[in-house]
Amino acid sequence: MPTLSIEETTDEDEKFGVISALAQLVERENLSDDTIIVAGDNYLSFGVSDFIDSFRDHDAPMIAAYDVGSLEKAQSYGVIDIDDDQVVGFTEKPDNPSSSLVSIACYGFPAESIDLLETYLEEGNNPDEPGWFIQWLHERTATYAFTFDGAWFDIGTADSYLNAVGFMLDGEPHVAESATTENVTLDAGVQILEDATVQNADLSRTVVFPKATVTDSTLSETLVDRHASVSGVSLTESTVGAYSTLEGAD
């Protein structure tokens, strides 16, 4: 049965940082067993059960790793050097990456490693990006990488989310059966979700969320959140928030 455990903050400025929040979670939920952590803003093409099997086989800290294909892209992530699956180098967001293999925010920590989160923080280390903890951890205990082929998308930005949608749709638009469309042009990467209405519109690489309405508009690389209303506008690389209304000038 899933359990929701909520960070005890009420304002953006009060947030602990990812590593500090994980340490708080361990304390709040009394975690003392082997633990798998997967960031929610990931699209993973591997089975998490395969990651768990590898984690159990190694009986040591493990991170999932993916080759992003270029050193330039790798600058935005934690870059990994491995030797026979063991992490021998880790640098968070380097200016000059040593490889294009990066950490993708899927971690396995044995029970004895969970307490090291608190040790890491007590030493005054960076409380935010998980990569800083991995950089510190692999120098203290053997840490391994689970590498995989296929696809991975960091869907924490609108652009990468749209990339993931386009990948899943395999170049075809998708319109939910309960959606209403009339006089529309839909290019690749367009997704119109349940009970949305799109009329007299041209859409490319755009997602229209449930119960949103788009009329008399041209949208490209745009997200229209649920219950939003868009009329008489041309948008590119935009996000229209839930329950908001955007109307063009007469």
PDB file of C-alpha atoms in Angstrom:
ATOM      1  CA  MET A   1       0.000   0.000   0.000  1.00  0.00           C
ATOM      2  CA  PRO A   2       1.608   3.322  -1.044  1.00  0.00           C
ATOM      3  CA  THR A   3       2.335   5.816   1.719  1.00  0.00           C
ATOM      4  CA  LEU A   4       2.559   9.558   1.180  1.00  0.00           C
ATOM      5  CA  SER A   5       5.254  11.194   3.290  1.00  0.00           C
ATOM      6  CA  ILE A   6       5.205  14.990   3.059  1.00  0.00           C
ATOM      7  CA  GLU A   7       8.145  17.288   3.722  1.00  0.00           C
ATOM      8  CA  GLU A   8       7.203  19.598   6.581  1.00  0.00           C
ATOM      9  CA  THR A   9       7.644  22.895   4.777  1.00  0.00           C
ATOM     10  CA  THR A  10       5.104  25.493   3.656  1.00  0.00           C
ATOM     11  CA  ASP A  11       7.230  27.844   1.550  1.00  0.00           C
ATOM     12  CA  GLU A  12       9.772  27.413  -1.269  1.00  0.00           C
ATOM     13  CA  ASP A  13      12.458  29.125   0.822  1.00  0.00           C
ATOM     14  CA  GLU A  14      11.981  26.553   3.607  1.00  0.00           C
ATOM     15  CA  LYS A  15      12.824  23.516   1.473  1.00  0.00           C
ATOM     16  CA  PHE A  16      15.618  21.377   2.865  1.00  0.00           C
ATOM     17  CA  GLY A  17      17.404  20.438  -0.361  1.00  0.00           C
ATOM     18  CA  VAL A  18      17.156  16.937  -1.812  1.00  0.00           C
ATOM     19  CA  ILE A  19      19.749  15.199   0.357  1.00  0.00           C
ATOM     20  CA  SER A  20      18.589  16.898   3.517  1.00  0.00           C
ATOM     21  CA  ALA A  21      14.993  15.997   2.643  1.00  0.00           C
ATOM     22  CA  LEU A  22      16.011  12.357   2.165  1.00  0.00           C
ATOM     23  CA  ALA A  23      17.695  12.348   5.567  1.00  0.00           C
ATOM     24  CA  GLN A  24      14.517  13.821   7.062  1.00  0.00           C
ATOM     25  CA  LEU A  25      12.483  11.114   5.310  1.00  0.00           C
ATOM     26  CA  VAL A  26      14.685   8.375   6.756  1.00  0.00           C
ATOM     27  CA  GLU A  27      14.146   9.791  10.238  1.00  0.00           C
ATOM     28  CA  ARG A  28      10.443  10.564   9.780  1.00  0.00           C
ATOM     29  CA  GLU A  29       9.563   7.130   8.392  1.00  0.00           C
ATOM     30  CA  ASN A  30      12.062   5.177  10.501  1.00  0.00           C
ATOM     31  CA  LEU A  31      13.704   3.657   7.419  1.00  0.00           C
ATOM     32  CA  SER A  32      16.215   0.998   8.381  1.00  0.00           C
ATOM     33  CA  ASP A  33      16.079  -1.513   5.495  1.00  0.00           C
ATOM     34  CA  ASP A  34      17.610  -1.583   2.032  1.00  0.00           C
ATOM     35  CA  THR A  35      16.059   1.340   0.166  1.00  0.00           C
ATOM     36  CA  ILE A  36      15.432   2.198  -3.506  1.00  0.00           C
ATOM     37  CA  ILE A  37      14.985   5.872  -4.420  1.00  0.00           C
ATOM     38  CA  VAL A  38      13.690   6.904  -7.858  1.00  0.00           C
ATOM     39  CA  ALA A  39      13.160  10.570  -8.723  1.00  0.00           C
ATOM     40  CA  GLY A  40       9.687  11.234 -10.094  1.00  0.00           C
ATOM     41  CA  ASP A  41      10.838  13.427 -12.989  1.00  0.00           C
ATOM     42  CA  ASN A  42      12.359  10.503 -14.890  1.00  0.00           C
ATOM     43  CA  TYR A  43      11.159   8.422 -17.811  1.00  0.00           C
ATOM     44  CA  LEU A  44      12.983   5.091 -17.559  1.00  0.00           C
ATOM     45  CA  SER A  45      13.027   2.461 -20.289  1.00  0.00           C
ATOM     46  CA  PHE A  46      14.440  -0.259 -18.038  1.00  0.00           C
ATOM     47  CA  GLY A  47      12.493  -2.366 -15.580  1.00  0.00           C
ATOM     48  CA  VAL A  48      13.053  -1.171 -12.028  1.00  0.00           C
ATOM     49  CA  SER A  49      12.934  -4.840 -11.010  1.00  0.00           C
ATOM     50  CA  ASP A  50      16.120  -5.372 -13.074  1.00  0.00           C
ATOM     51  CA  PHE A  51      17.782  -2.543 -11.160  1.00  0.00           C
ATOM     52  CA  ILE A  52      16.693  -4.088  -7.859  1.00  0.00           C
ATOM     53  CA  ASP A  53      18.074  -7.498  -8.874  1.00  0.00           C
ATOM     54  CA  SER A  54      21.447  -5.965  -9.718  1.00  0.00           C
ATOM     55  CA  PHE A  55      21.420  -3.983  -6.469  1.00  0.00           C
ATOM     56  CA  ARG A  56      20.794  -7.163  -4.478  1.00  0.00           C
ATOM     57  CA  ASP A  57      23.532  -9.041  -6.353  1.00  0.00           C
ATOM     58  CA  HIS A  58      26.114  -6.365  -5.516  1.00  0.00           C
ATOM     59  CA  ASP A  59      24.856  -5.769  -1.955  1.00  0.00           C
ATOM     60  CA  ALA A  60      26.313  -2.258  -2.135  1.00  0.00           C
ATOM     61  CA  PRO A  61      25.200   1.258  -3.061  1.00  0.00           C
ATOM     62  CA  MET A  62      24.084   1.409  -6.687  1.00  0.00           C
ATOM     63  CA  ILE A  63      23.151   4.159  -9.130  1.00  0.00           C
ATOM     64  CA  ALA A  64      21.488   3.913 -12.537  1.00  0.00           C
ATOM     65  CA  ALA A  65      23.637   5.334 -15.330  1.00  0.00           C
ATOM     66  CA  TYR A  66      22.904   6.351 -18.909  1.00  0.00           C
ATOM     67  CA  ASP A  67      25.112   7.514 -21.782  1.00  0.00           C
ATOM     68  CA  VAL A  68      23.616  10.814 -22.998  1.00  0.00           C
ATOM     69  CA  GLY A  69      25.786  10.692 -26.106  1.00  0.00           C
ATOM     70  CA  SER A  70      27.683  13.970 -25.812  1.00  0.00           C
ATOM     71  CA  LEU A  71      29.993  15.716 -23.391  1.00  0.00           C
ATOM     72  CA  GLU A  72      27.990  18.923 -23.763  1.00  0.00           C
ATOM     73  CA  LYS A  73      24.794  17.264 -22.513  1.00  0.00           C
ATOM     74  CA  ALA A  74      26.730  15.575 -19.714  1.00  0.00           C
ATOM     75  CA  GLN A  75      27.618  18.982 -18.230  1.00  0.00           C
ATOM     76  CA  SER A  76      24.081  19.196 -16.813  1.00  0.00           C
ATOM     77  CA  TYR A  77      24.321  15.976 -14.796  1.00  0.00           C
ATOM     78  CA  GLY A  78      26.479  13.961 -12.443  1.00  0.00           C
ATOM     79  CA  VAL A  79      29.192  12.378 -14.621  1.00  0.00           C
ATOM     80  CA  ILE A  80      30.391   8.854 -13.818  1.00  0.00           C
ATOM     81  CA  ASP A  81      33.609   6.964 -14.504  1.00  0.00           C
ATOM     82  CA  ILE A  82      33.344   3.211 -14.005  1.00  0.00           C
ATOM     83  CA  ASP A  83      35.674   0.218 -13.934  1.00  0.00           C
ATOM     84  CA  ASP A  84      33.905  -3.136 -14.256  1.00  0.00           C
ATOM     85  CA  ASP A  85      30.639  -1.540 -13.031  1.00  0.00           C
ATOM     86  CA  GLN A  86      32.285   0.025  -9.981  1.00  0.00           C
ATOM     87  CA  VAL A  87      32.130   3.805  -9.740  1.00  0.00           C
ATOM     88  CA  VAL A  88      35.706   5.095  -9.680  1.00  0.00           C
ATOM     89  CA  GLY A  89      34.897   8.739 -10.368  1.00  0.00           C
ATOM     90  CA  PHE A  90      31.875  10.996  -9.979  1.00  0.00           C
ATOM     91  CA  THR A  91      31.647  14.733 -10.629  1.00  0.00           C
ATOM     92  CA  GLU A  92      28.468  16.757 -10.272  1.00  0.00           C
ATOM     93  CA  LYS A  93      27.795  19.032 -13.284  1.00  0.00           C
ATOM     94  CA  PRO A  94      31.426  19.354 -14.449  1.00  0.00           C
ATOM     95  CA  ASP A  95      32.564  22.025 -16.896  1.00  0.00           C
ATOM     96  CA  ASN A  96      34.771  19.463 -18.651  1.00  0.00           C
ATOM     97  CA  PRO A  97      33.128  16.008 -18.345  1.00  0.00           C
ATOM     98  CA  SER A  98      35.397  12.992 -18.500  1.00  0.00           C
ATOM     99  CA  SER A  99      32.659  10.920 -20.138  1.00  0.00           C
ATOM    100  CA  SER A 100      29.050  11.122 -21.312  1.00  0.00           C
ATOM    101  CA  LEU A 101      27.864   8.517 -18.783  1.00  0.00           C
ATOM    102  CA  VAL A 102      25.616  10.231 -16.235  1.00  0.00           C
ATOM    103  CA  SER A 103      23.626   9.457 -13.114  1.00  0.00           C
ATOM    104  CA  ILE A 104      19.847   9.529 -13.638  1.00  0.00           C
ATOM    105  CA  ALA A 105      18.500   9.831 -10.076  1.00  0.00           C
ATOM    106  CA  CYS A 106      17.729   6.173  -9.441  1.00  0.00           C
ATOM    107  CA  TYR A 107      19.579   4.884  -6.389  1.00  0.00           C
ATOM    108  CA  GLY A 108      19.855   1.779  -4.254  1.00  0.00           C
ATOM    109  CA  PHE A 109      21.187   2.091  -0.706  1.00  0.00           C
ATOM    110  CA  PRO A 110      21.809  -0.897   1.583  1.00  0.00           C
ATOM    111  CA  ALA A 111      20.546  -0.476   5.124  1.00  0.00           C
ATOM    112  CA  GLU A 112      24.017   0.362   6.435  1.00  0.00           C
ATOM    113  CA  SER A 113      24.407   3.172   3.877  1.00  0.00           C
ATOM    114  CA  ILE A 114      21.178   4.967   4.771  1.00  0.00           C
ATOM    115  CA  ASP A 115      22.685   6.386   7.960  1.00  0.00           C
ATOM    116  CA  LEU A 116      25.502   7.910   5.903  1.00  0.00           C
ATOM    117  CA  LEU A 117      23.076  10.591   4.687  1.00  0.00           C
ATOM    118  CA  GLU A 118      23.133  12.093   8.161  1.00  0.00           C
ATOM    119  CA  THR A 119      26.926  11.676   8.419  1.00  0.00           C
ATOM    120  CA  TYR A 120      27.325  13.478   5.098  1.00  0.00           C
ATOM    121  CA  LEU A 121      25.207  16.408   6.301  1.00  0.00           C
ATOM    122  CA  GLU A 122      26.897  16.597   9.705  1.00  0.00           C
ATOM    123  CA  GLU A 123      30.189  17.151   7.884  1.00  0.00           C
ATOM    124  CA  GLY A 124      28.717  20.301   6.340  1.00  0.00           C
ATOM    125  CA  ASN A 125      28.413  19.017   2.785  1.00  0.00           C
ATOM    126  CA  ASN A 126      26.048  20.310   0.080  1.00  0.00           C
ATOM    127  CA  PRO A 127      22.466  19.403   1.164  1.00  0.00           C
ATOM    128  CA  ASP A 128      20.890  19.687  -2.270  1.00  0.00           C
ATOM    129  CA  GLU A 129      21.813  17.708  -5.398  1.00  0.00           C
ATOM    130  CA  PRO A 130      21.993  13.909  -4.764  1.00  0.00           C
ATOM    131  CA  GLY A 131      25.073  13.753  -6.966  1.00  0.00           C
ATOM    132  CA  TRP A 132      27.148  15.493  -4.296  1.00  0.00           C
ATOM    133  CA  PHE A 133      26.279  12.684  -1.903  1.00  0.00           C
ATOM    134  CA  ILE A 134      27.243  10.021  -4.472  1.00  0.00           C
ATOM    135  CA  GLN A 135      30.519  11.870  -5.138  1.00  0.00           C
ATOM    136  CA  TRP A 136      31.233  11.717  -1.390  1.00  0.00           C
ATOM    137  CA  LEU A 137      29.904   8.159  -0.920  1.00  0.00           C
ATOM    138  CA  HIS A 138      31.886   6.307  -3.590  1.00  0.00           C
ATOM    139  CA  GLU A 139      35.145   7.460  -2.010  1.00  0.00           C
ATOM    140  CA  ARG A 140      34.127   5.800   1.281  1.00  0.00           C
ATOM    141  CA  THR A 141      32.425   2.593   0.208  1.00  0.00           C
ATOM    142  CA  ALA A 142      32.316   0.567  -3.010  1.00  0.00           C
ATOM    143  CA  THR A 143      29.504   1.941  -5.190  1.00  0.00           C
ATOM    144  CA  TYR A 144      28.292   0.411  -8.449  1.00  0.00           C
ATOM    145  CA  ALA A 145      26.570   1.579 -11.632  1.00  0.00           C
ATOM    146  CA  PHE A 146      23.637  -0.097 -13.355  1.00  0.00           C
ATOM    147  CA  THR A 147      24.032   0.906 -16.995  1.00  0.00           C
ATOM    148  CA  PHE A 148      21.300   0.446 -19.579  1.00  0.00           C
ATOM    149  CA  ASP A 149      20.512   1.094 -23.230  1.00  0.00           C
ATOM    150  CA  GLY A 150      17.215   2.281 -24.640  1.00  0.00           C
ATOM    151  CA  ALA A 151      15.703   5.613 -23.707  1.00  0.00           C
ATOM    152  CA  TRP A 152      15.825   7.970 -20.767  1.00  0.00           C
ATOM    153  CA  PHE A 153      14.289  11.401 -20.390  1.00  0.00           C
ATOM    154  CA  ASP A 154      14.709  13.871 -17.559  1.00  0.00           C
ATOM    155  CA  ILE A 155      11.153  15.240 -17.667  1.00  0.00           C
ATOM    156  CA  GLY A 156      11.726  18.034 -15.165  1.00  0.00           C
ATOM    157  CA  THR A 157      11.508  20.671 -17.928  1.00  0.00           C
ATOM    158  CA  ALA A 158       8.789  21.282 -20.503  1.00  0.00           C
ATOM    159  CA  ASP A 159      11.176  20.607 -23.394  1.00  0.00           C
ATOM    160  CA  SER A 160      12.363  17.244 -22.072  1.00  0.00           C
ATOM    161  CA  TYR A 161       8.790  16.293 -21.152  1.00  0.00           C
ATOM    162  CA  LEU A 162       7.717  16.958 -24.744  1.00  0.00           C
ATOM    163  CA  ASN A 163      10.674  14.875 -25.963  1.00  0.00           C
ATOM    164  CA  ALA A 164       9.427  11.978 -23.835  1.00  0.00           C
ATOM    165  CA  VAL A 165       5.880  12.380 -25.153  1.00  0.00           C
ATOM    166  CA  GLY A 166       7.156  12.370 -28.742  1.00  0.00           C
ATOM    167  CA  PHE A 167       9.167   9.218 -28.058  1.00  0.00           C
ATOM    168  CA  MET A 168       6.177   7.429 -26.536  1.00  0.00           C
ATOM    169  CA  LEU A 169       3.902   8.441 -29.427  1.00  0.00           C
ATOM    170  CA  ASP A 170       6.490   7.234 -31.958  1.00  0.00           C
ATOM    171  CA  GLY A 171       5.925  10.168 -34.292  1.00  0.00           C
ATOM    172  CA  GLU A 172       2.124  10.007 -34.319  1.00  0.00           C
ATOM    173  CA  PRO A 173      -0.398  12.349 -32.681  1.00  0.00           C
ATOM    174  CA  HIS A 174      -2.728  10.875 -30.070  1.00  0.00           C
ATOM    175  CA  VAL A 175      -6.279  12.007 -29.294  1.00  0.00           C
ATOM    176  CA  ALA A 176      -8.139  10.467 -26.363  1.00  0.00           C
ATOM    177  CA  GLU A 177     -11.502   8.902 -27.214  1.00  0.00           C
ATOM    178  CA  SER A 178     -13.311  11.325 -24.893  1.00  0.00           C
ATOM    179  CA  ALA A 179     -11.646  14.418 -26.391  1.00  0.00           C
ATOM    180  CA  THR A 180     -13.433  16.661 -28.883  1.00  0.00           C
ATOM    181  CA  THR A 181     -11.604  17.882 -31.993  1.00  0.00           C
ATOM    182  CA  GLU A 182     -12.953  19.873 -34.939  1.00  0.00           C
ATOM    183  CA  ASN A 183     -11.069  21.435 -37.835  1.00  0.00           C
ATOM    184  CA  VAL A 184      -7.617  20.748 -36.411  1.00  0.00           C
ATOM    185  CA  THR A 185      -4.171  20.022 -37.816  1.00  0.00           C
ATOM    186  CA  LEU A 186      -2.094  17.801 -35.565  1.00  0.00           C
ATOM    187  CA  ASP A 187       1.585  17.165 -36.225  1.00  0.00           C
ATOM    188  CA  ALA A 188       3.856  14.583 -34.621  1.00  0.00           C
ATOM    189  CA  GLY A 189       4.240  14.794 -30.862  1.00  0.00           C
ATOM    190  CA  VAL A 190       0.742  16.140 -30.175  1.00  0.00           C
ATOM    191  CA  GLN A 191      -1.273  14.594 -27.367  1.00  0.00           C
ATOM    192  CA  ILE A 192      -4.847  15.617 -26.566  1.00  0.00           C
ATOM    193  CA  LEU A 193      -5.986  14.045 -23.330  1.00  0.00           C
ATOM    194  CA  GLU A 194      -9.336  13.057 -21.812  1.00  0.00           C
ATOM    195  CA  ASP A 195     -12.302  15.428 -22.169  1.00  0.00           C
ATOM    196  CA  ALA A 196     -10.188  18.178 -23.771  1.00  0.00           C
ATOM    197  CA  THR A 197     -11.666  20.272 -26.584  1.00  0.00           C
ATOM    198  CA  VAL A 198      -9.618  21.530 -29.533  1.00  0.00           C
ATOM    199  CA  GLN A 199     -11.308  23.437 -32.362  1.00  0.00           C
ATOM    200  CA  ASN A 200     -10.001  25.462 -35.314  1.00  0.00           C
ATOM    201  CA  ALA A 201      -6.385  24.966 -34.282  1.00  0.00           C
ATOM    202  CA  ASP A 202      -2.950  23.939 -35.559  1.00  0.00           C
ATOM    203  CA  LEU A 203      -0.868  22.022 -33.027  1.00  0.00           C
ATOM    204  CA  SER A 204       2.678  20.681 -33.164  1.00  0.00           C
ATOM    205  CA  ARG A 205       4.683  19.100 -30.354  1.00  0.00           C
ATOM    206  CA  THR A 206       2.014  20.124 -27.852  1.00  0.00           C
ATOM    207  CA  VAL A 207       0.118  18.449 -25.001  1.00  0.00           C
ATOM    208  CA  VAL A 208      -3.432  19.501 -24.123  1.00  0.00           C
ATOM    209  CA  PHE A 209      -4.286  18.147 -20.684  1.00  0.00           C
ATOM    210  CA  PRO A 210      -7.691  16.831 -19.515  1.00  0.00           C
ATOM    211  CA  LYS A 211     -10.650  19.215 -19.709  1.00  0.00           C
ATOM    212  CA  ALA A 212      -8.584  21.997 -21.279  1.00  0.00           C
ATOM    213  CA  THR A 213      -9.958  23.975 -24.231  1.00  0.00           C
ATOM    214  CA  VAL A 214      -8.044  25.316 -27.243  1.00  0.00           C
ATOM    215  CA  THR A 215      -9.856  27.283 -29.964  1.00  0.00           C
ATOM    216  CA  ASP A 216      -8.772  29.422 -32.918  1.00  0.00           C
ATOM    217  CA  SER A 217      -5.085  29.063 -32.016  1.00  0.00           C
ATOM    218  CA  THR A 218      -1.712  27.893 -33.281  1.00  0.00           C
ATOM    219  CA  LEU A 219       0.428  26.127 -30.662  1.00  0.00           C
ATOM    220  CA  SER A 220       3.942  24.738 -30.952  1.00  0.00           C
ATOM    221  CA  GLU A 221       6.051  23.158 -28.186  1.00  0.00           C
ATOM    222  CA  THR A 222       3.395  24.127 -25.652  1.00  0.00           C
ATOM    223  CA  LEU A 223       1.719  22.596 -22.606  1.00  0.00           C
ATOM    224  CA  VAL A 224      -1.897  23.494 -21.868  1.00  0.00           C
ATOM    225  CA  ASP A 225      -2.652  22.278 -18.361  1.00  0.00           C
ATOM    226  CA  ARG A 226      -5.958  20.829 -17.175  1.00  0.00           C
ATOM    227  CA  HIS A 227      -9.062  23.031 -17.219  1.00  0.00           C
ATOM    228  CA  ALA A 228      -7.111  25.855 -18.941  1.00  0.00           C
ATOM    229  CA  SER A 229      -8.723  27.813 -21.776  1.00  0.00           C
ATOM    230  CA  VAL A 230      -6.752  29.164 -24.752  1.00  0.00           C
ATOM    231  CA  SER A 231      -8.412  31.160 -27.523  1.00  0.00           C
ATOM    232  CA  GLY A 232      -7.221  33.260 -30.450  1.00  0.00           C
ATOM    233  CA  VAL A 233      -3.475  33.113 -29.786  1.00  0.00           C
ATOM    234  CA  SER A 234      -0.241  31.846 -31.312  1.00  0.00           C
ATOM    235  CA  LEU A 235       2.149  30.271 -28.789  1.00  0.00           C
ATOM    236  CA  THR A 236       5.610  28.725 -29.026  1.00  0.00           C
ATOM    237  CA  GLU A 237       7.595  27.160 -26.177  1.00  0.00           C
ATOM    238  CA  SER A 238       4.906  28.120 -23.674  1.00  0.00           C
ATOM    239  CA  THR A 239       3.131  26.695 -20.635  1.00  0.00           C
ATOM    240  CA  VAL A 240      -0.460  27.628 -19.834  1.00  0.00           C
ATOM    241  CA  GLY A 241      -1.222  26.913 -16.185  1.00  0.00           C
ATOM    242  CA  ALA A 242      -4.144  24.892 -14.878  1.00  0.00           C
ATOM    243  CA  TYR A 243      -7.502  26.688 -14.636  1.00  0.00           C
ATOM    244  CA  SER A 244      -6.081  29.796 -16.350  1.00  0.00           C
ATOM    245  CA  THR A 245      -7.583  31.640 -19.327  1.00  0.00           C
ATOM    246  CA  LEU A 246      -5.586  33.095 -22.217  1.00  0.00           C
ATOM    247  CA  GLU A 247      -7.392  35.042 -24.906  1.00  0.00           C
ATOM    248  CA  GLY A 248      -5.997  36.948 -27.872  1.00  0.00           C
ATOM    249  CA  ALA A 249      -6.864  40.574 -28.473  1.00  0.00           C
ATOM    250  CA  ASP A 250      -9.806  41.270 -30.749  1.00  0.00           C
TER     251      ASP A 250
END
